[in-house]
PDB file of C-alpha atoms in Angstrom:
ATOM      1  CA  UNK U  25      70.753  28.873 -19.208  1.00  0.00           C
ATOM      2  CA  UNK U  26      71.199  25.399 -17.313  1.00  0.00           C
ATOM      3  CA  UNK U  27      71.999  22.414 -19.101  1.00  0.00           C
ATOM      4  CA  UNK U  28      68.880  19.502 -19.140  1.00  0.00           C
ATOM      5  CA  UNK U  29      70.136  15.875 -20.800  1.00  0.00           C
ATOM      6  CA  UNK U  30      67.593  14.896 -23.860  1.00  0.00           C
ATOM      7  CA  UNK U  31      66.683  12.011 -21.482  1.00  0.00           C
ATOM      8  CA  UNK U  32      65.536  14.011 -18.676  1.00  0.00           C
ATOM      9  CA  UNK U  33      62.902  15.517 -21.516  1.00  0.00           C
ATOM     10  CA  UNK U  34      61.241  12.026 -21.937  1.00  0.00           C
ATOM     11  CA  UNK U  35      60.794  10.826 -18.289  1.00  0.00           C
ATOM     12  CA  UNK U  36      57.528   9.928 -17.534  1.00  0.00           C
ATOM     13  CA  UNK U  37      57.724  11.770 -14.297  1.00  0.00           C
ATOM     14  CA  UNK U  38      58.015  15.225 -15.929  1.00  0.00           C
ATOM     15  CA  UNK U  39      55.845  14.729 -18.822  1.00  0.00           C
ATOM     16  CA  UNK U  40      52.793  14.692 -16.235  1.00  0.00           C
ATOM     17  CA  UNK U  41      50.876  17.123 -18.064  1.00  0.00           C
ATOM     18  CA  UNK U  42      52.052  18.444 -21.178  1.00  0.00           C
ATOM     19  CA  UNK U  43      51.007  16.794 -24.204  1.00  0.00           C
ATOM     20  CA  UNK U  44      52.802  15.611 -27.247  1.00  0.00           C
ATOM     21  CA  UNK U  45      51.513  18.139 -30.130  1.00  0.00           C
ATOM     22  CA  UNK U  46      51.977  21.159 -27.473  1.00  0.00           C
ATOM     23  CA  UNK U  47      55.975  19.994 -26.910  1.00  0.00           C
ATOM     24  CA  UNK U  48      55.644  19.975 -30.694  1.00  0.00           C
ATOM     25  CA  UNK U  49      54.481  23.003 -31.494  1.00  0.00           C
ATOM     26  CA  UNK U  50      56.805  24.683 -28.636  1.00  0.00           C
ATOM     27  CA  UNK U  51      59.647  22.797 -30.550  1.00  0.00           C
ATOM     28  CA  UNK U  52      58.941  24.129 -33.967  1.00  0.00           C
ATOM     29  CA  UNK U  53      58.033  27.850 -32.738  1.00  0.00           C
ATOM     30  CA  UNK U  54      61.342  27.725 -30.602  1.00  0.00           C
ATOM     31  CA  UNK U  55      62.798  26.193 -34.338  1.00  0.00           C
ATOM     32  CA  UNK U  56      61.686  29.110 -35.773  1.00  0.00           C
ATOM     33  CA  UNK U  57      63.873  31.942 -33.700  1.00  0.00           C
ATOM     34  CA  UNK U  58      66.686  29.520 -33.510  1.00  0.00           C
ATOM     35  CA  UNK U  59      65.809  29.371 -29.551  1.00  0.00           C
ATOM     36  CA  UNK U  60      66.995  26.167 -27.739  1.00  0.00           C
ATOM     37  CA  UNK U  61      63.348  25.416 -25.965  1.00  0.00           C
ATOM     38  CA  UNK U  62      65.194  22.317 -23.762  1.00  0.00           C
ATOM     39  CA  UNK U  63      64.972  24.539 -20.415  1.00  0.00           C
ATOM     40  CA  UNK U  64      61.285  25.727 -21.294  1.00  0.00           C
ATOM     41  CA  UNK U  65      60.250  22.332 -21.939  1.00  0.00           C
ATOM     42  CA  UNK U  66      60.876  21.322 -18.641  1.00  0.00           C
ATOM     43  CA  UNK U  67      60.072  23.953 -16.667  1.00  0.00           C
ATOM     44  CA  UNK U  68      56.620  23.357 -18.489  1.00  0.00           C
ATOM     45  CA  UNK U  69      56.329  19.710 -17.414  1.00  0.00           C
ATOM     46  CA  UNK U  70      57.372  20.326 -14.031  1.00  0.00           C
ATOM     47  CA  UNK U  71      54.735  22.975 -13.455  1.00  0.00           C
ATOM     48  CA  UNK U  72      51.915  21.257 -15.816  1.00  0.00           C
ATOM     49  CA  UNK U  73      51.865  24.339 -18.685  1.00  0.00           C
ATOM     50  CA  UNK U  74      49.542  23.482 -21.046  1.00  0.00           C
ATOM     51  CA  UNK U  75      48.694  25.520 -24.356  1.00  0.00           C
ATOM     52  CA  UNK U  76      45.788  26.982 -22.255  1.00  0.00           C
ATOM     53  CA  UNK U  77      48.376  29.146 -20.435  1.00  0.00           C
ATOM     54  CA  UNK U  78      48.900  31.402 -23.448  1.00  0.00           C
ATOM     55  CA  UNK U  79      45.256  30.845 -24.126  1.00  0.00           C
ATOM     56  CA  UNK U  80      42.996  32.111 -21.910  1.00  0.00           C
ATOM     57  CA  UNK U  81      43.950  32.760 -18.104  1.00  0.00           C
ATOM     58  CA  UNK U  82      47.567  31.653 -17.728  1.00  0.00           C
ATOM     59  CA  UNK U  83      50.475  34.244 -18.865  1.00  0.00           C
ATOM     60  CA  UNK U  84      48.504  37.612 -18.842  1.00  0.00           C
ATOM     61  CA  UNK U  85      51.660  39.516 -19.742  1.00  0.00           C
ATOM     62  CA  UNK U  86      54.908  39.599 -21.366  1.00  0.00           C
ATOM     63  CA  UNK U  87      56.399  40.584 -17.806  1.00  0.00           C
ATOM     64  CA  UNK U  88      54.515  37.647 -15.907  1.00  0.00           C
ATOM     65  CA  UNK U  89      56.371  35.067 -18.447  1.00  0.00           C
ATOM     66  CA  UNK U  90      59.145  36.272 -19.284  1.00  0.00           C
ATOM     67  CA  UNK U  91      60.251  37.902 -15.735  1.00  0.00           C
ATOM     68  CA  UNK U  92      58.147  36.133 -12.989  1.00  0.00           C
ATOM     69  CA  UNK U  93      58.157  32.650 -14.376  1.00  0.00           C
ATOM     70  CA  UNK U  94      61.486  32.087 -16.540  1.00  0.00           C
ATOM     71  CA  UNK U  95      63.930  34.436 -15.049  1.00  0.00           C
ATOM     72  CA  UNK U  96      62.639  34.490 -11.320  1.00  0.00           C
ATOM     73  CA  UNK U  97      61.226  31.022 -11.256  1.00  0.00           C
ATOM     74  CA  UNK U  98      63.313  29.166 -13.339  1.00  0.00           C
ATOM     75  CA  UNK U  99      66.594  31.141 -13.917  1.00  0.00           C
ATOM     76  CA  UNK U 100      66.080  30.814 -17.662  1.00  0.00           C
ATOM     77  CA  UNK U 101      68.414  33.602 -19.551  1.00  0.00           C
ATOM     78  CA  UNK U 102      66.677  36.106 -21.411  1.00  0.00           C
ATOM     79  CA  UNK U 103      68.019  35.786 -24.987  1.00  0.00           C
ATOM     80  CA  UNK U 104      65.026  35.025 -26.965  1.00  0.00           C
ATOM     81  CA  UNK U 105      62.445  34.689 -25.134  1.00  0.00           C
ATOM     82  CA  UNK U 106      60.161  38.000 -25.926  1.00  0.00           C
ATOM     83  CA  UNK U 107      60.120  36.309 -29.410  1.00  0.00           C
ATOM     84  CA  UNK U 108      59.341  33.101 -28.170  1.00  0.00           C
ATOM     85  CA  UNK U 109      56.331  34.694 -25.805  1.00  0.00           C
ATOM     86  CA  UNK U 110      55.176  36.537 -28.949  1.00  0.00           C
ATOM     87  CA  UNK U 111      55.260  33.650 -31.089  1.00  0.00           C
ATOM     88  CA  UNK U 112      53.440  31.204 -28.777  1.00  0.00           C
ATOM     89  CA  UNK U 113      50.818  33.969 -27.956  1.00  0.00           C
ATOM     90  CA  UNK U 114      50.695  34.266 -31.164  1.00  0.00           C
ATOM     91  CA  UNK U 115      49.664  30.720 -31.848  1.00  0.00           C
ATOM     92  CA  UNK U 116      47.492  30.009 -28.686  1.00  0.00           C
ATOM     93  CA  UNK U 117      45.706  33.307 -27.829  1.00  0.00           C
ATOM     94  CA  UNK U 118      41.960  33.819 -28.464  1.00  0.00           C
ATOM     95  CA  UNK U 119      41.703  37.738 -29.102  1.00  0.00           C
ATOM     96  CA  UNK U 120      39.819  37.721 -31.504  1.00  0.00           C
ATOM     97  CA  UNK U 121      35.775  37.084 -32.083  1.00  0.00           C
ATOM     98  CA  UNK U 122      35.166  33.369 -32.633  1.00  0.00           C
ATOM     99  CA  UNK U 123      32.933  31.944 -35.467  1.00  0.00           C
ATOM    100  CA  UNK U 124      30.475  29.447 -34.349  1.00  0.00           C
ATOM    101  CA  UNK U 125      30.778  26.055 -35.992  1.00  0.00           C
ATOM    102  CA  UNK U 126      27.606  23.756 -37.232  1.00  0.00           C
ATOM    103  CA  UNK U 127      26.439  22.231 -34.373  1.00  0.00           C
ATOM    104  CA  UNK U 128      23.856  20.002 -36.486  1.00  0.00           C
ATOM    105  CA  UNK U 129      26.414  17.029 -36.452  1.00  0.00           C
ATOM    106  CA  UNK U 130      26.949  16.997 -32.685  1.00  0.00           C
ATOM    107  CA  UNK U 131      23.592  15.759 -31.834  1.00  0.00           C
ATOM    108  CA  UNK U 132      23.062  13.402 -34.546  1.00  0.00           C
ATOM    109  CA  UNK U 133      26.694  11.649 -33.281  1.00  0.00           C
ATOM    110  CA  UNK U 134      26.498   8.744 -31.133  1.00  0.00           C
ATOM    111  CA  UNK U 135      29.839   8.827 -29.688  1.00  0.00           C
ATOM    112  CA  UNK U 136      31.394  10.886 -27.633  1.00  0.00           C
ATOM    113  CA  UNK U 137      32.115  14.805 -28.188  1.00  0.00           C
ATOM    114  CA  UNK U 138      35.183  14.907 -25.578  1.00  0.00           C
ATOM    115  CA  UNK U 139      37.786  13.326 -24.243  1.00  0.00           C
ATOM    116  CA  UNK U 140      38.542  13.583 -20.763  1.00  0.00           C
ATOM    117  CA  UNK U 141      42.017  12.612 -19.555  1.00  0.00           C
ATOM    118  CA  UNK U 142      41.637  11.115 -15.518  1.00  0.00           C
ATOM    119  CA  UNK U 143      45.048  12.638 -15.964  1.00  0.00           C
ATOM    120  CA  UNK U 144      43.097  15.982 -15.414  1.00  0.00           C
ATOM    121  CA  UNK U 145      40.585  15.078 -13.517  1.00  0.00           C
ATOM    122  CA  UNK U 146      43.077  13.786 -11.254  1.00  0.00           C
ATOM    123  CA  UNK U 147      44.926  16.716 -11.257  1.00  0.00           C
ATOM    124  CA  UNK U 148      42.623  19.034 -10.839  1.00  0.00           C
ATOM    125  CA  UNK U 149      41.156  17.214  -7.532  1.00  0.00           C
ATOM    126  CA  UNK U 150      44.931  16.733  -6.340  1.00  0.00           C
ATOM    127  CA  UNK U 151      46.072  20.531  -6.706  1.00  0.00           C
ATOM    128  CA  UNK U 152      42.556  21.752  -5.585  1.00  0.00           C
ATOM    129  CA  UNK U 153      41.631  23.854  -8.682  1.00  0.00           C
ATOM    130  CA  UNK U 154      38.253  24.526  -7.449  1.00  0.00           C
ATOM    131  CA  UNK U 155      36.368  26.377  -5.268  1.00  0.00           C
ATOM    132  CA  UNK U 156      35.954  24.875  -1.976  1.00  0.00           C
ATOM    133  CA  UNK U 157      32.573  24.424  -2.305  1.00  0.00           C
ATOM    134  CA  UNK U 158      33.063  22.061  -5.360  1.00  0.00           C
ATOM    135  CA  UNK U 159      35.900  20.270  -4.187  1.00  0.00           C
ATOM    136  CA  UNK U 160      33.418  19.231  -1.051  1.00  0.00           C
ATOM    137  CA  UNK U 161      30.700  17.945  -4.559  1.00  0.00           C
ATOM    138  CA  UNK U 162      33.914  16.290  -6.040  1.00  0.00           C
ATOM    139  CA  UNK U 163      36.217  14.520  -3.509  1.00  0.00           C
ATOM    140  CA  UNK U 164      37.771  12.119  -5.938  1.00  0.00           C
ATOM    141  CA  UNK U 165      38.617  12.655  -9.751  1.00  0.00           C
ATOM    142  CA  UNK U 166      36.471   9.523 -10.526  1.00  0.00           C
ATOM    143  CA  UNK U 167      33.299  11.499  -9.201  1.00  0.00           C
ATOM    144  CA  UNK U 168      34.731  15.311 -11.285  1.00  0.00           C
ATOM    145  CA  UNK U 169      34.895  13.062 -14.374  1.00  0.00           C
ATOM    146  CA  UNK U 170      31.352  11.339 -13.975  1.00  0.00           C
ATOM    147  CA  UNK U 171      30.005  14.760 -13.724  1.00  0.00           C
ATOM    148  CA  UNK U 172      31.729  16.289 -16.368  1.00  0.00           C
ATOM    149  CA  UNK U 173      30.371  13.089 -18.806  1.00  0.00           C
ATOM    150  CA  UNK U 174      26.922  13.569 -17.579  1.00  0.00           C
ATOM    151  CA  UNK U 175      27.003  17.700 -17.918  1.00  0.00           C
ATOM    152  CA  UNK U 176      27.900  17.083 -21.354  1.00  0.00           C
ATOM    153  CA  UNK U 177      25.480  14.118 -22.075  1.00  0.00           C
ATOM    154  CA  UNK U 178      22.970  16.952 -20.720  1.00  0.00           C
ATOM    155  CA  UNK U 179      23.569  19.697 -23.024  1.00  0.00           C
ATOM    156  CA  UNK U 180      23.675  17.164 -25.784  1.00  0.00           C
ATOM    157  CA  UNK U 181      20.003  16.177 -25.156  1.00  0.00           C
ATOM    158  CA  UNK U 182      19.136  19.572 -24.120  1.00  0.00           C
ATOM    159  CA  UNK U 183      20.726  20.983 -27.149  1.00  0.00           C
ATOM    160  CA  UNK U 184      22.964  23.639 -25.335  1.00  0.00           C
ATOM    161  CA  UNK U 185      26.020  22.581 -27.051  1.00  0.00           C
ATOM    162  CA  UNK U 186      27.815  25.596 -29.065  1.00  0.00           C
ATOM    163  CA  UNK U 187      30.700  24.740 -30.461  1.00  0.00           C
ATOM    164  CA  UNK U 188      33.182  27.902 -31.900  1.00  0.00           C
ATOM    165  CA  UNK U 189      36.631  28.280 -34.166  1.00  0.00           C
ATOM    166  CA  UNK U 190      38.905  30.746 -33.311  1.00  0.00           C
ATOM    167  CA  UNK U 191      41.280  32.626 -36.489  1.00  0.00           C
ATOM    168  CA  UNK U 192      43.974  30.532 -35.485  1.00  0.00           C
ATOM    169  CA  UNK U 193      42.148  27.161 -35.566  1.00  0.00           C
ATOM    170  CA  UNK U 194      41.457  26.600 -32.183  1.00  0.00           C
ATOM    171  CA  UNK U 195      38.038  25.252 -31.382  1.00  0.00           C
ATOM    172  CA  UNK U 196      36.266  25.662 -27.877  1.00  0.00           C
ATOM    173  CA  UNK U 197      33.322  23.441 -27.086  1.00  0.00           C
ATOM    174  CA  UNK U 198      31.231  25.353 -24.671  1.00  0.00           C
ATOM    175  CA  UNK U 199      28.364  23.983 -22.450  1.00  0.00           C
ATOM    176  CA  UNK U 200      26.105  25.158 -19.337  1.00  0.00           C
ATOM    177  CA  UNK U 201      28.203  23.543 -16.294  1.00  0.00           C
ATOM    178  CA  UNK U 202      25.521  24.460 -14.207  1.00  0.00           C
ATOM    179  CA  UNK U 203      22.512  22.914 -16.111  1.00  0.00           C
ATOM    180  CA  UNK U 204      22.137  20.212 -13.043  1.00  0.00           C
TER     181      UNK U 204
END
């Protein structure tokens, strides 16, 4: 395993996407199997892992994480890290049915039901994450943002909001993106 300095792990240049309770939560599951997460961490940053990745689309296999993106990608060792894959699936993956969640509350609120980060917006423009035809709608991340707002504000008025809680806490706010 190469060596990363403490101080490389709080740049602001390779903390461009991951947040704070996700480096958190790798820290303590990495606590847990007495697994040094340093390397991880970074390799994370660099590439803009989020929690989503061991969610929903992102590491589909043991083999893809541990293989293709640590030891291939990264040269990462082995040692533990089929425990830590297991125990971060474990804490991120949605494989289960999800309960739906009062809704009642959501269009009473005045304020806002998301935050969006231009941070992702931004991103998502700059590493072309869409389909060609939308990236021709949304040129800038200023423009994907004000549509995102204004799909939301939609399914707020049109009630279409359903909001869901997964059986490890997670909860997923889903709309109709294609309501206008």
């Amino acid at each position: 395993m190469s060596e990363v300095k403490d101080s490389e792990l709080h740049s602001n240049e390779s903390s461009r996407c991951m947040t704070d309770d996700f480096e958190f939560q790798i820290k303590e599951i990495a606590k847990g199997i007495e697994f040094d997460p340093t390397v991880v961490i970074k390799a994370f940053r660099s590439d803009g892992i989020r929690s989503t990745a061991f969610s929903f689309d992102g590491f589909r296999t043991q083999r893809e994480f541990i293989v293709e993106y640590c030891q291939d990608k990264w040269q990462i060792s082995k040692g533990k890290l089929i425990k830590f894959y297991k125990a971060t699936t474990s804490k991120y993956s949605i494989n289960a049915p999800c309960i739906p969640i009062d809704n009642k509350q959501i269009y009473t609120s005045a304020v806002s039901l998301v935050f969006i980060s231009h941070k992702y917006t931004n991103e998502i423009i700059t590493n072309r994450l869409l389909d060609s035809s939308e990236l021709q709608t949304f040129d800038t991340a200023k423009r994907l943002f004000q549509y995102l707002k204004w799909t939301i504000r939609l399914n707020k008025t049109n009630r279409y909001i359903n909001c869901y809680k997964s059986h490890n806490n997670i909860q997923l706010l889903v709309v109709n993106a294609e309501l206008h």
